[in-house]
Amino acid sequence: MGVTDEDNDVEVQLQRVSARVIQELQISIPLFLRKNHPGNPSHERIRRFVKQSSTAKIERLVDTFQEWPQLLDPTLERVVQPLVTAFVEYLHAHAKFYRERSRMKPADPLPRAICKILYTLCKVRGPKVIARFFTNEPATLEPMLDAFDLWNHSAQDGKFPEQLIWEEKYAMLLWLSHLTLTPFDLESISTPDEGKYGFLPGKFSIPPKIPVVARRLLALGLRYISSASKEREAAVSLLVRLSLRPDMQHLQLHRQFVEWVLSSLADPVDGNTHDTTYFHAGILSYLADFLRSGDSRIVASFLYPIFQCMQAITVKRVGTADDILGSAVVRKLVIKIHRHLALHLHSYASSSVINQFDDPDLLGSIIDYLLISLGDKDNPVRLTASKSVSVVAQRLDKELTSQLVDDIAQRLKENTVFERPETFTTDNGIHGESPATARRGLSAVDPLNWHGLVLTLSHLIFRHCAPQENLSTIIGLLVDALDFEQRSPTGTSHGAGVRDAACFGIWSLARKYSTAELLCIPTSNVHPRALYQEFHSVIEFLAAELVITATLDPEGNIRRGASAALQELVGRHPDLVPNGIGIIQVVDYHAVGLRSRAMNDVTLQAAALGALYLKAISVGMFSWRAIKSPIAAVRRDAADVVGHIIRLYSHDSTILLLLRLPMASDNPMAGQLETPRQRTIDEWHGLYLAHAAAIREGCFKGSVLVRCLPTTMGNLLLLEDHGIFGIKDIVAHGKESELAIEALCMLLVAASSQSRHNIMLDQARYEVDILHSCIKHCTGQTLDVVRSAAASVIGMLEEQGQQLLIRSWLLDVQGGRNDQLRSGGSNVNLITMIGTVLQLPELKAVPADLMALQIDILVALLSNGSRIDTKCAVFHILQCHCWATDARLDLYLKLNEGGDHSHLKEYLKRPLIDSLKDHTIDSRGDIGSEVRIAATEIISRTSEALQWDDSFSHEAFGIVYGLSVEKLDKVRGCAWSCIRSNRLASVKDMQQSASWSTTSVDYLTFMLNLGKRDRLIVPMIRGFVTIASVGSEMLVRNSRVALINFLDGCSPDEVLTLRVSLTQIIQSEVPKGRLLRPGLEVFSFLLDVDPAGQEQAPLCQWRALLEVLPQVHTSTDLPTLQALVGVYAGLIQYPSIRLTAADALWMAVSNPMLKTLDLSQPASILRPDVQEALKFSQRAIRNRD
């Protein structure tokens, strides 16, 4: 199941559950608000408190419609009206009980719970829609104000909540702003009360005859106009509606308010409480709403003062302008003010009002500022500016709108040039330009400015105010924007917003303009790409571009936006898009949701619907979205799609020409790359992969792609002479070299698949040179693809050429310098490739002398101090390729001095022993394990054939026994396989152990007993200490259980041997050896388990241990010191140890207290007396010194 499945689509799921959720809302809200009266069950009363969980449940139900709020509209009144009614009833009946505590915890007063739900409804459906259901009875105004003051007043004794929460303030302020729409004068509904006037700013001049209720509303709005949360919006709405009431206009309240706002913006305000960004946002919101809501007669006298104030802030930057404009919210409000100023100024364009202004071209200044704001760094500001320009342009006459469009187009064309298109050569030698590169160069433009300008063009189209004569220019710019992409030096994409705006513009064009208007646009004037194909109309051209975007764009929302625009184009203009119904069914909104599906499946389905879409997709495959994408996985998918197109439509010669690549032509340097453009490794990676896929899939004779193969490889080498990209440049740093190697090897594989015949080595010199460069610089991640390329090249050659190539590789390895061999690199890769080709079925013959030379060279490498990767490569070849079969091993043995292989065995002995003991650790972990495994496999494979001497066999298999019980699972498994294959265990034991895991107690016990039987317990214990101390928890537990089982069956002498072996390990590893900590921990464990007969251990054995333990005291490794403490704690348990320590102390200080101690008693009883004796001995030593 993918993200494009219908069952996973949020909108589909919401449609299915919306009826159930609405029904649950209608049932839950009455139960939430009311309960039955105790004395009269048929009578309901409102609740005074509500559980917070009940409130949260209803909020979650409402939040369900966040993505599709229109589903709430049919039942919105039945949801909101009960909440409003209950709030008003509580307001009149229970307002004074708001601060009481509830016995339910946690619980909220009913008004708070209702306000939370009302805010959620406003968030989902919008405050304007919800406010329509608020009661507008004038009798509710003063009770609401009284309740607000009462509930929000902090309690002096601290028993009650300090103030209203912000949801309550927002809902009540929004309700109060709705109540100010009452048609009665506020004086008629105002109750005089001198104690309820509220606080007003010092600079605000209040009219003397203002009603008390108006003053209270004014004080309340001004208190929250500088709030940082949502109540600021409701307070602004309250102040605007209050100041625009007819009775307040009569008192000049609106004039006083505007003057106060302008003075606050011009000069620092009094006090520090309001001098914040939120305060500026609040007063600017008031100006914007005042200009929007007031008619031209009211605002006429304020236009020029407001314009001057905005100029001082935005242009002159006087006072605190920089601080004011530092917020995106404030800049957005400034743009809205400019928009409303422009609309009012346009309405007075022919009146005497404009003549009174000092600057008659105010409208032009405002439009210039809006155009500059289109390049703002914040997305919300650009959205507001683009919408503002379109709204203003809608009021302008046709000529001014045309000039505005030309100005926007000129701004979009700044710093842009059409890139010189790449060319191709047809089979007839005719040169032409590739449509894949006919695009505007946008690397130097500002993506933020482009986003704002393109969005403005889209809004102009959406409002149908773009003139007909400018449509061709607009469409051309939208097509460029649809292909816009720009990346930062760190690889971040900055083009998604521009392409999204272009999709919106094309969708608006299809929706707002008639078919006749679009057919009047000449295709030749739209875009250079439209000239390449014979489009019958602009509609066809737009359909082709939308198909490219909907299937190949990297952003899912843009693919879906292009799909929606295509559907609108086909639906609004039927019969003008070829196979229109079929294309919108294939390029479906859900089908293009997943990028891999859109590229791999939808592209091929769309290409099958007609030549228009086939050519469009073929062109799009070679753009930055596909073949030239910065993502390697996308380039690989795009190359596969190119191959599929070649296979399915190879009969179409036009498609073959479209898919021709610059390096695949007959003469790439003559005429078509005179001024070659530097390409990135990513681009060449995609182009090589596409070329390889095209060759691989176009495997029919006579193909234009196949006929260019003889020069393809030569061209690759020739390109480096022109500074574009060549084999020398493959040594790029990081992942770039891996990409280049992958692409070149894929091209080699594809080329060899079309040339499967015996050719001489000289005839394949280009392929061999490229392969050698790839081998030289390949890494572990590209090794597999290089192997495939090597196999393909070997398969092309005839028998003698194969042998010559392998021999040359062997001689290169043999002639390498010692420092190169020790550092790995290209020689390791050559060794690996030699092993690969020797097991290929394409290898026609392996001469005996060549095999002997190979083994001698490889074995000699092992004695040169090679690195681990070199050793692993040599061992792998010896095991898997050279000696993979008995016939090959016997052949080698016969070729070496009549069957005397002593020199081979001498070469191998020391490297094998050293490799078995290799425990190299680096940042990658235990990398020496690979060498241990490889050496173990070699011993297992050659022990019978080479007939190792007893000394070497005993030493080697002793180490193998130790590896069979070490901590790494893969090493244990390999060592156990070696023991089994050499029949070191009995047939019965091997049959019994066939089902054992190498981590089981049975296996570990069996191996310890096997080592004891073969007298290899000493080397085995070196491996066992790692598994019994530092392995996984389960492995440590099982290994210690196995050790106990093993000790139960051992004699005292065998236990003594085991302790002596552990002591020797500790002695050899001091002070920082690898096995020091494991040896101490296992010795401590042996002391803890105290098997029978341990007390009779000879004194010399303990003396050797006690002599070496003080050397560990200097260790800085905490786990090692903890293990040392464990050993000391275990030694104290034994009376013989205590007697030895007391004798040594007596000889040193002659402490008489030691004579009276009974050292055979338990340590817990002896501890106080021993501490006193120790203190006496310490004093004696200090006095003696």
PDB file of N, CA and C in Angstrom, residues 163-218:
ATOM      1  N   GLN A 163      -6.881  34.982  36.071  1.00  0.00           N
ATOM      2  CA  GLN A 163      -7.474  35.723  34.969  1.00  0.00           C
ATOM      3  C   GLN A 163      -8.053  34.743  33.962  1.00  0.00           C
ATOM      4  N   LEU A 164      -8.746  35.313  32.981  1.00  0.00           N
ATOM      5  CA  LEU A 164      -9.299  34.506  31.908  1.00  0.00           C
ATOM      6  C   LEU A 164      -8.177  33.948  31.043  1.00  0.00           C
ATOM      7  N   ILE A 165      -8.412  32.770  30.511  1.00  0.00           N
ATOM      8  CA  ILE A 165      -7.448  32.239  29.550  1.00  0.00           C
ATOM      9  C   ILE A 165      -7.687  32.897  28.197  1.00  0.00           C
ATOM     10  N   TRP A 166      -6.718  32.749  27.306  1.00  0.00           N
ATOM     11  CA  TRP A 166      -6.773  33.521  26.060  1.00  0.00           C
ATOM     12  C   TRP A 166      -7.932  33.104  25.166  1.00  0.00           C
ATOM     13  N   GLU A 167      -8.363  31.820  25.208  1.00  0.00           N
ATOM     14  CA  GLU A 167      -9.525  31.433  24.400  1.00  0.00           C
ATOM     15  C   GLU A 167     -10.780  32.174  24.847  1.00  0.00           C
ATOM     16  N   GLU A 168     -10.916  32.371  26.182  1.00  0.00           N
ATOM     17  CA  GLU A 168     -12.071  33.121  26.683  1.00  0.00           C
ATOM     18  C   GLU A 168     -12.020  34.581  26.236  1.00  0.00           C
ATOM     19  N   LYS A 169     -10.848  35.191  26.337  1.00  0.00           N
ATOM     20  CA  LYS A 169     -10.721  36.587  25.912  1.00  0.00           C
ATOM     21  C   LYS A 169     -11.041  36.731  24.431  1.00  0.00           C
ATOM     22  N   TYR A 170     -10.519  35.812  23.629  1.00  0.00           N
ATOM     23  CA  TYR A 170     -10.745  35.912  22.185  1.00  0.00           C
ATOM     24  C   TYR A 170     -12.231  35.788  21.854  1.00  0.00           C
ATOM     25  N   ALA A 171     -12.892  34.761  22.410  1.00  0.00           N
ATOM     26  CA  ALA A 171     -14.305  34.538  22.082  1.00  0.00           C
ATOM     27  C   ALA A 171     -15.182  35.685  22.575  1.00  0.00           C
ATOM     28  N   MET A 172     -14.907  36.193  23.786  1.00  0.00           N
ATOM     29  CA  MET A 172     -15.744  37.263  24.336  1.00  0.00           C
ATOM     30  C   MET A 172     -15.490  38.592  23.618  1.00  0.00           C
ATOM     31  N   LEU A 173     -14.244  38.878  23.268  1.00  0.00           N
ATOM     32  CA  LEU A 173     -13.972  40.097  22.497  1.00  0.00           C
ATOM     33  C   LEU A 173     -14.600  40.019  21.113  1.00  0.00           C
ATOM     34  N   LEU A 174     -14.552  38.844  20.490  1.00  0.00           N
ATOM     35  CA  LEU A 174     -15.193  38.686  19.185  1.00  0.00           C
ATOM     36  C   LEU A 174     -16.700  38.880  19.305  1.00  0.00           C
ATOM     37  N   TRP A 175     -17.279  38.379  20.388  1.00  0.00           N
ATOM     38  CA  TRP A 175     -18.718  38.530  20.622  1.00  0.00           C
ATOM     39  C   TRP A 175     -19.054  40.000  20.864  1.00  0.00           C
ATOM     40  N   LEU A 176     -18.227  40.695  21.639  1.00  0.00           N
ATOM     41  CA  LEU A 176     -18.465  42.117  21.901  1.00  0.00           C
ATOM     42  C   LEU A 176     -18.374  42.936  20.612  1.00  0.00           C
ATOM     43  N   SER A 177     -17.428  42.582  19.732  1.00  0.00           N
ATOM     44  CA  SER A 177     -17.346  43.307  18.454  1.00  0.00           C
ATOM     45  C   SER A 177     -18.595  43.085  17.621  1.00  0.00           C
ATOM     46  N   HIS A 178     -19.200  41.894  17.752  1.00  0.00           N
ATOM     47  CA  HIS A 178     -20.452  41.640  17.045  1.00  0.00           C
ATOM     48  C   HIS A 178     -21.601  42.442  17.666  1.00  0.00           C
ATOM     49  N   LEU A 179     -21.575  42.609  18.994  1.00  0.00           N
ATOM     50  CA  LEU A 179     -22.638  43.356  19.666  1.00  0.00           C
ATOM     51  C   LEU A 179     -22.579  44.849  19.374  1.00  0.00           C
ATOM     52  N   THR A 180     -21.398  45.365  18.970  1.00  0.00           N
ATOM     53  CA  THR A 180     -21.312  46.798  18.651  1.00  0.00           C
ATOM     54  C   THR A 180     -22.036  47.148  17.362  1.00  0.00           C
ATOM     55  N   LEU A 181     -22.491  46.144  16.622  1.00  0.00           N
ATOM     56  CA  LEU A 181     -23.265  46.408  15.410  1.00  0.00           C
ATOM     57  C   LEU A 181     -24.722  46.758  15.717  1.00  0.00           C
ATOM     58  N   THR A 182     -25.071  46.847  16.991  1.00  0.00           N
ATOM     59  CA  THR A 182     -26.452  47.175  17.351  1.00  0.00           C
ATOM     60  C   THR A 182     -26.866  48.501  16.729  1.00  0.00           C
ATOM     61  N   PRO A 183     -28.070  48.600  16.198  1.00  0.00           N
ATOM     62  CA  PRO A 183     -28.473  49.833  15.498  1.00  0.00           C
ATOM     63  C   PRO A 183     -28.801  50.991  16.427  1.00  0.00           C
ATOM     64  N   PHE A 184     -28.897  50.737  17.725  1.00  0.00           N
ATOM     65  CA  PHE A 184     -29.248  51.802  18.664  1.00  0.00           C
ATOM     66  C   PHE A 184     -27.987  52.556  19.080  1.00  0.00           C
ATOM     67  N   ASP A 185     -28.202  53.855  19.404  1.00  0.00           N
ATOM     68  CA  ASP A 185     -27.090  54.615  19.950  1.00  0.00           C
ATOM     69  C   ASP A 185     -26.637  54.002  21.263  1.00  0.00           C
ATOM     70  N   LEU A 186     -25.317  54.005  21.462  1.00  0.00           N
ATOM     71  CA  LEU A 186     -24.784  53.404  22.695  1.00  0.00           C
ATOM     72  C   LEU A 186     -25.205  54.192  23.927  1.00  0.00           C
ATOM     73  N   GLU A 187     -25.508  55.478  23.732  1.00  0.00           N
ATOM     74  CA  GLU A 187     -25.951  56.287  24.868  1.00  0.00           C
ATOM     75  C   GLU A 187     -27.268  55.770  25.431  1.00  0.00           C
ATOM     76  N   SER A 188     -28.128  55.238  24.529  1.00  0.00           N
ATOM     77  CA  SER A 188     -29.441  54.769  24.967  1.00  0.00           C
ATOM     78  C   SER A 188     -29.379  53.456  25.723  1.00  0.00           C
ATOM     79  N   ILE A 189     -28.301  52.703  25.577  1.00  0.00           N
ATOM     80  CA  ILE A 189     -28.198  51.405  26.263  1.00  0.00           C
ATOM     81  C   ILE A 189     -27.066  51.421  27.284  1.00  0.00           C
ATOM     82  N   SER A 190     -26.551  52.604  27.620  1.00  0.00           N
ATOM     83  CA  SER A 190     -25.424  52.727  28.545  1.00  0.00           C
ATOM     84  C   SER A 190     -25.923  53.071  29.933  1.00  0.00           C
ATOM     85  N   THR A 191     -25.401  52.439  30.943  1.00  0.00           N
ATOM     86  CA  THR A 191     -25.734  52.704  32.337  1.00  0.00           C
ATOM     87  C   THR A 191     -24.598  53.509  32.964  1.00  0.00           C
ATOM     88  N   PRO A 192     -24.860  54.699  33.442  1.00  0.00           N
ATOM     89  CA  PRO A 192     -23.782  55.509  34.029  1.00  0.00           C
ATOM     90  C   PRO A 192     -23.195  54.829  35.261  1.00  0.00           C
ATOM     91  N   ASP A 193     -21.891  54.719  35.278  1.00  0.00           N
ATOM     92  CA  ASP A 193     -21.209  54.113  36.419  1.00  0.00           C
ATOM     93  C   ASP A 193     -19.755  54.574  36.373  1.00  0.00           C
ATOM     94  N   GLU A 194     -19.415  55.530  37.241  1.00  0.00           N
ATOM     95  CA  GLU A 194     -18.082  56.121  37.192  1.00  0.00           C
ATOM     96  C   GLU A 194     -16.978  55.127  37.505  1.00  0.00           C
ATOM     97  N   GLY A 195     -17.291  54.037  38.149  1.00  0.00           N
ATOM     98  CA  GLY A 195     -16.248  53.085  38.554  1.00  0.00           C
ATOM     99  C   GLY A 195     -15.886  52.075  37.493  1.00  0.00           C
ATOM    100  N   LYS A 196     -16.491  52.139  36.327  1.00  0.00           N
ATOM    101  CA  LYS A 196     -16.233  51.122  35.309  1.00  0.00           C
ATOM    102  C   LYS A 196     -15.680  51.729  34.013  1.00  0.00           C
ATOM    103  N   TYR A 197     -14.938  52.821  34.113  1.00  0.00           N
ATOM    104  CA  TYR A 197     -14.447  53.472  32.901  1.00  0.00           C
ATOM    105  C   TYR A 197     -13.266  52.727  32.291  1.00  0.00           C
ATOM    106  N   GLY A 198     -12.395  52.180  33.072  1.00  0.00           N
ATOM    107  CA  GLY A 198     -11.235  51.458  32.555  1.00  0.00           C
ATOM    108  C   GLY A 198     -10.074  52.389  32.255  1.00  0.00           C
ATOM    109  N   PHE A 199      -8.906  51.804  31.960  1.00  0.00           N
ATOM    110  CA  PHE A 199      -7.668  52.543  31.693  1.00  0.00           C
ATOM    111  C   PHE A 199      -7.541  52.865  30.209  1.00  0.00           C
ATOM    112  N   LEU A 200      -7.074  54.127  29.910  1.00  0.00           N
ATOM    113  CA  LEU A 200      -6.836  54.553  28.535  1.00  0.00           C
ATOM    114  C   LEU A 200      -5.422  55.105  28.439  1.00  0.00           C
ATOM    115  N   PRO A 201      -4.724  54.935  27.280  1.00  0.00           N
ATOM    116  CA  PRO A 201      -3.378  55.472  27.119  1.00  0.00           C
ATOM    117  C   PRO A 201      -3.358  56.977  27.314  1.00  0.00           C
ATOM    118  N   GLY A 202      -2.207  57.510  27.796  1.00  0.00           N
ATOM    119  CA  GLY A 202      -2.109  58.920  28.108  1.00  0.00           C
ATOM    120  C   GLY A 202      -2.256  59.816  26.903  1.00  0.00           C
ATOM    121  N   LYS A 203      -1.778  59.388  25.730  1.00  0.00           N
ATOM    122  CA  LYS A 203      -1.824  60.225  24.530  1.00  0.00           C
ATOM    123  C   LYS A 203      -3.164  60.162  23.819  1.00  0.00           C
ATOM    124  N   PHE A 204      -4.056  59.291  24.248  1.00  0.00           N
ATOM    125  CA  PHE A 204      -5.333  59.132  23.560  1.00  0.00           C
ATOM    126  C   PHE A 204      -6.325  60.167  24.074  1.00  0.00           C
ATOM    127  N   SER A 205      -6.789  61.001  23.165  1.00  0.00           N
ATOM    128  CA  SER A 205      -7.756  62.059  23.525  1.00  0.00           C
ATOM    129  C   SER A 205      -9.158  61.520  23.325  1.00  0.00           C
ATOM    130  N   ILE A 206      -9.829  61.284  24.400  1.00  0.00           N
ATOM    131  CA  ILE A 206     -11.171  60.697  24.316  1.00  0.00           C
ATOM    132  C   ILE A 206     -12.201  61.825  24.210  1.00  0.00           C
ATOM    133  N   PRO A 207     -13.200  61.656  23.369  1.00  0.00           N
ATOM    134  CA  PRO A 207     -14.249  62.677  23.274  1.00  0.00           C
ATOM    135  C   PRO A 207     -14.943  62.851  24.622  1.00  0.00           C
ATOM    136  N   PRO A 208     -15.302  64.059  24.995  1.00  0.00           N
ATOM    137  CA  PRO A 208     -15.850  64.299  26.347  1.00  0.00           C
ATOM    138  C   PRO A 208     -17.235  63.699  26.577  1.00  0.00           C
ATOM    139  N   LYS A 209     -18.049  63.567  25.542  1.00  0.00           N
ATOM    140  CA  LYS A 209     -19.417  63.103  25.729  1.00  0.00           C
ATOM    141  C   LYS A 209     -19.598  61.629  25.341  1.00  0.00           C
ATOM    142  N   ILE A 210     -18.557  60.883  25.333  1.00  0.00           N
ATOM    143  CA  ILE A 210     -18.651  59.484  24.932  1.00  0.00           C
ATOM    144  C   ILE A 210     -19.411  58.697  25.984  1.00  0.00           C
ATOM    145  N   PRO A 211     -20.304  57.792  25.597  1.00  0.00           N
ATOM    146  CA  PRO A 211     -21.063  56.999  26.569  1.00  0.00           C
ATOM    147  C   PRO A 211     -20.149  56.093  27.391  1.00  0.00           C
ATOM    148  N   VAL A 212     -20.635  55.733  28.556  1.00  0.00           N
ATOM    149  CA  VAL A 212     -19.838  54.892  29.458  1.00  0.00           C
ATOM    150  C   VAL A 212     -19.555  53.542  28.819  1.00  0.00           C
ATOM    151  N   VAL A 213     -20.543  52.931  28.204  1.00  0.00           N
ATOM    152  CA  VAL A 213     -20.331  51.617  27.617  1.00  0.00           C
ATOM    153  C   VAL A 213     -19.325  51.703  26.466  1.00  0.00           C
ATOM    154  N   ALA A 214     -19.328  52.797  25.707  1.00  0.00           N
ATOM    155  CA  ALA A 214     -18.346  52.966  24.636  1.00  0.00           C
ATOM    156  C   ALA A 214     -16.948  53.123  25.211  1.00  0.00           C
ATOM    157  N   ARG A 215     -16.865  53.879  26.330  1.00  0.00           N
ATOM    158  CA  ARG A 215     -15.556  54.039  26.949  1.00  0.00           C
ATOM    159  C   ARG A 215     -15.051  52.711  27.497  1.00  0.00           C
ATOM    160  N   ARG A 216     -15.928  51.932  28.059  1.00  0.00           N
ATOM    161  CA  ARG A 216     -15.512  50.623  28.569  1.00  0.00           C
ATOM    162  C   ARG A 216     -15.054  49.708  27.422  1.00  0.00           C
ATOM    163  N   LEU A 217     -15.798  49.742  26.315  1.00  0.00           N
ATOM    164  CA  LEU A 217     -15.379  48.947  25.153  1.00  0.00           C
ATOM    165  C   LEU A 217     -14.045  49.430  24.614  1.00  0.00           C
ATOM    166  N   LEU A 218     -13.857  50.750  24.585  1.00  0.00           N
ATOM    167  CA  LEU A 218     -12.610  51.320  24.091  1.00  0.00           C
ATOM    168  C   LEU A 218     -11.431  50.914  24.975  1.00  0.00           C
TER     169      LEU A 218
END
